[in-house]
CSV table of C-alpha atoms in Angstrom, one decimal:
chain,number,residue,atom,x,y,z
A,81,UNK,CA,-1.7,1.2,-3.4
A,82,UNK,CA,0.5,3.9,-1.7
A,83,UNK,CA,3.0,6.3,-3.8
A,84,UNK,CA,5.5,4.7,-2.5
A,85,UNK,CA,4.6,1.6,-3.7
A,86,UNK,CA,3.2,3.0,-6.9
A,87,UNK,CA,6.8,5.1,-7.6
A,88,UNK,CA,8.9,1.8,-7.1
A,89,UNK,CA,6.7,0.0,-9.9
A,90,UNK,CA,8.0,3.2,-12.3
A,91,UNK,CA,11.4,2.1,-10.8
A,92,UNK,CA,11.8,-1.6,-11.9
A,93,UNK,CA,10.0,-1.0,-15.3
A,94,UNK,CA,12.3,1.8,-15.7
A,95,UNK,CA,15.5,-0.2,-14.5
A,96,UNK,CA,14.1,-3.7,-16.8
A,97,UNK,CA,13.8,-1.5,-19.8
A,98,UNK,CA,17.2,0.1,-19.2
A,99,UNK,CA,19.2,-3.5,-18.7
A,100,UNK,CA,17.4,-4.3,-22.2
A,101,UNK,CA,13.6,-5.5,-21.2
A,102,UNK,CA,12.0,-3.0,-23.6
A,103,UNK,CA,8.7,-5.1,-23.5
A,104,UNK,CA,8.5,-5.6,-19.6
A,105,UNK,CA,5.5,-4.3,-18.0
A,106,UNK,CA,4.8,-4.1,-14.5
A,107,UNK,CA,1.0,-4.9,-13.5
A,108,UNK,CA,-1.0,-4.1,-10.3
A,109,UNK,CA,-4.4,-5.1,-10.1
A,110,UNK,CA,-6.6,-4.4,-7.1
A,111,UNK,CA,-9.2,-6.3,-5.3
A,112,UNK,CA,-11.8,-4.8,-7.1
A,113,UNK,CA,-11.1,-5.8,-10.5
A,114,UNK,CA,-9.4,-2.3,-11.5
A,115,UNK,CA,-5.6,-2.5,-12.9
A,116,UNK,CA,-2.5,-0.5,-13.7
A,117,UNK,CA,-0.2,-1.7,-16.5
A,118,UNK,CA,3.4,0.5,-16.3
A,119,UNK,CA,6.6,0.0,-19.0
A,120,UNK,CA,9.2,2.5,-19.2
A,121,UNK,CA,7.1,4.7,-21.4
A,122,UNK,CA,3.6,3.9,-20.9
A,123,UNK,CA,0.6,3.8,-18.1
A,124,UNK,CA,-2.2,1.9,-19.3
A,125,UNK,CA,-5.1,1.8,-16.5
A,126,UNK,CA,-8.6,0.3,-16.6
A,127,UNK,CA,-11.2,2.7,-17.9
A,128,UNK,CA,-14.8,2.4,-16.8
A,129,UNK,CA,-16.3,5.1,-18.4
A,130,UNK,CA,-18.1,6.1,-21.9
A,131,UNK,CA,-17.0,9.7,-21.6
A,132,UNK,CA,-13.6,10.9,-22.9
A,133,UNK,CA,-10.8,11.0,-20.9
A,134,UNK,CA,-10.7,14.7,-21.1
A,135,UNK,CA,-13.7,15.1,-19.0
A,136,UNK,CA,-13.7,11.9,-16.9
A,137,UNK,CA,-10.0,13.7,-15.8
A,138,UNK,CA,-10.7,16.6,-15.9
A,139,UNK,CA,-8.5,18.4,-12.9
A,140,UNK,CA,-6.3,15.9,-13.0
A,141,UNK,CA,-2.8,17.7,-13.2
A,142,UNK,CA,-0.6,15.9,-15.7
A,143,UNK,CA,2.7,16.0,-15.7
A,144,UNK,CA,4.1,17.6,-18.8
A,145,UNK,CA,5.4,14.7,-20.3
A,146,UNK,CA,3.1,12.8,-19.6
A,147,UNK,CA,0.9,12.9,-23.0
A,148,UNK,CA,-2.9,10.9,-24.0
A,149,UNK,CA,-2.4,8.2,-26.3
A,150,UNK,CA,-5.3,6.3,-27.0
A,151,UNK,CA,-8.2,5.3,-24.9
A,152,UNK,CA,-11.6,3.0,-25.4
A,153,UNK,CA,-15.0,3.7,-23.9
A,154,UNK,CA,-15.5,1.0,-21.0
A,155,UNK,CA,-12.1,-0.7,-21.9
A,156,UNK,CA,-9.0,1.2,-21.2
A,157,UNK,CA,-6.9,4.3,-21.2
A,158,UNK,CA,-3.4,4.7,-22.3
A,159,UNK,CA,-0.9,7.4,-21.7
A,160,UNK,CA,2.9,7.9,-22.9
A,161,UNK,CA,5.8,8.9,-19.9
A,162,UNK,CA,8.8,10.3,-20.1
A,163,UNK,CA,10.9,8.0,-17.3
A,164,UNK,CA,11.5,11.3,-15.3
A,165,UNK,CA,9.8,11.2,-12.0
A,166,UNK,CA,8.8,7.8,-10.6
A,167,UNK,CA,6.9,10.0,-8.2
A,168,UNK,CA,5.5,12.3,-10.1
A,169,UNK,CA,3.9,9.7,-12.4
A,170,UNK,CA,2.8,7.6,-9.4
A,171,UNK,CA,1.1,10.9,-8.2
A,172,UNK,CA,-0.7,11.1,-11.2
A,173,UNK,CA,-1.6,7.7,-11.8
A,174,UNK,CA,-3.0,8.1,-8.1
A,175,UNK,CA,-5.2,11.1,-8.9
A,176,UNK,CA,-6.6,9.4,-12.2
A,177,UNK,CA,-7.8,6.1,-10.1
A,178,UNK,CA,-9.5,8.0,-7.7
A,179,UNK,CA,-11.7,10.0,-11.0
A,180,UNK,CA,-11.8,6.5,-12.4
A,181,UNK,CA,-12.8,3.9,-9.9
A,182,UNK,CA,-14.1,6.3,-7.2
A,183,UNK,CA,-17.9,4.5,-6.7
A,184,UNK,CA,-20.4,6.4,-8.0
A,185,UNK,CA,-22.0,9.3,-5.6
């Protein structure tokens, strides 16, 4: 997936939740199994890893309000979003699939 792409997922969950879908979430799933849940204030991604996101991310510029919220080993990792940048959070959201779902080296 492309930022492009990526940002105008940030868009419609943004524009559902403000014409009164507070529960919509936009998914994206690629080939490989690996997935991207997006509402208008949360990024959920698959989370392949036993490690916490702190180190597994480590690097990773977040935006500022863009804040941890939970996260299980091997399951999934969940963040909170301020609907400011569509961009900026596709940028990130970017950045943390290629830590998470890069193969192993």
């Amino acid at each position: 997936m492309d930022r492009d792409s990526l940002a105008a997922l940030f868009e419609e969950a943004i524009a559902r939740a403000s014409a009164g879908e507070h529960d919509a979430v936009v998914t994206w799933t690629a080939a490989d199994g690996h997935w991207v849940q997006i509402s208008w204030h949360v990024i959920n991604l698959a989370y392949p890893h036993r490690r916490s996101p702190d180190a597994v991310l480590a690097g990773v510029t977040r935006p500022e309000y863009v804040e941890l919220r939970e996260w299980a080993a091997d399951s999934h990792v969940t963040f909170d979003h301020g609907a400011h940048d569509p961009a900026a959070l596709a940028d990130f959201v970017l950045a943390c699939g290629e830590r998470l779902w890069r193969p192993a080296a």
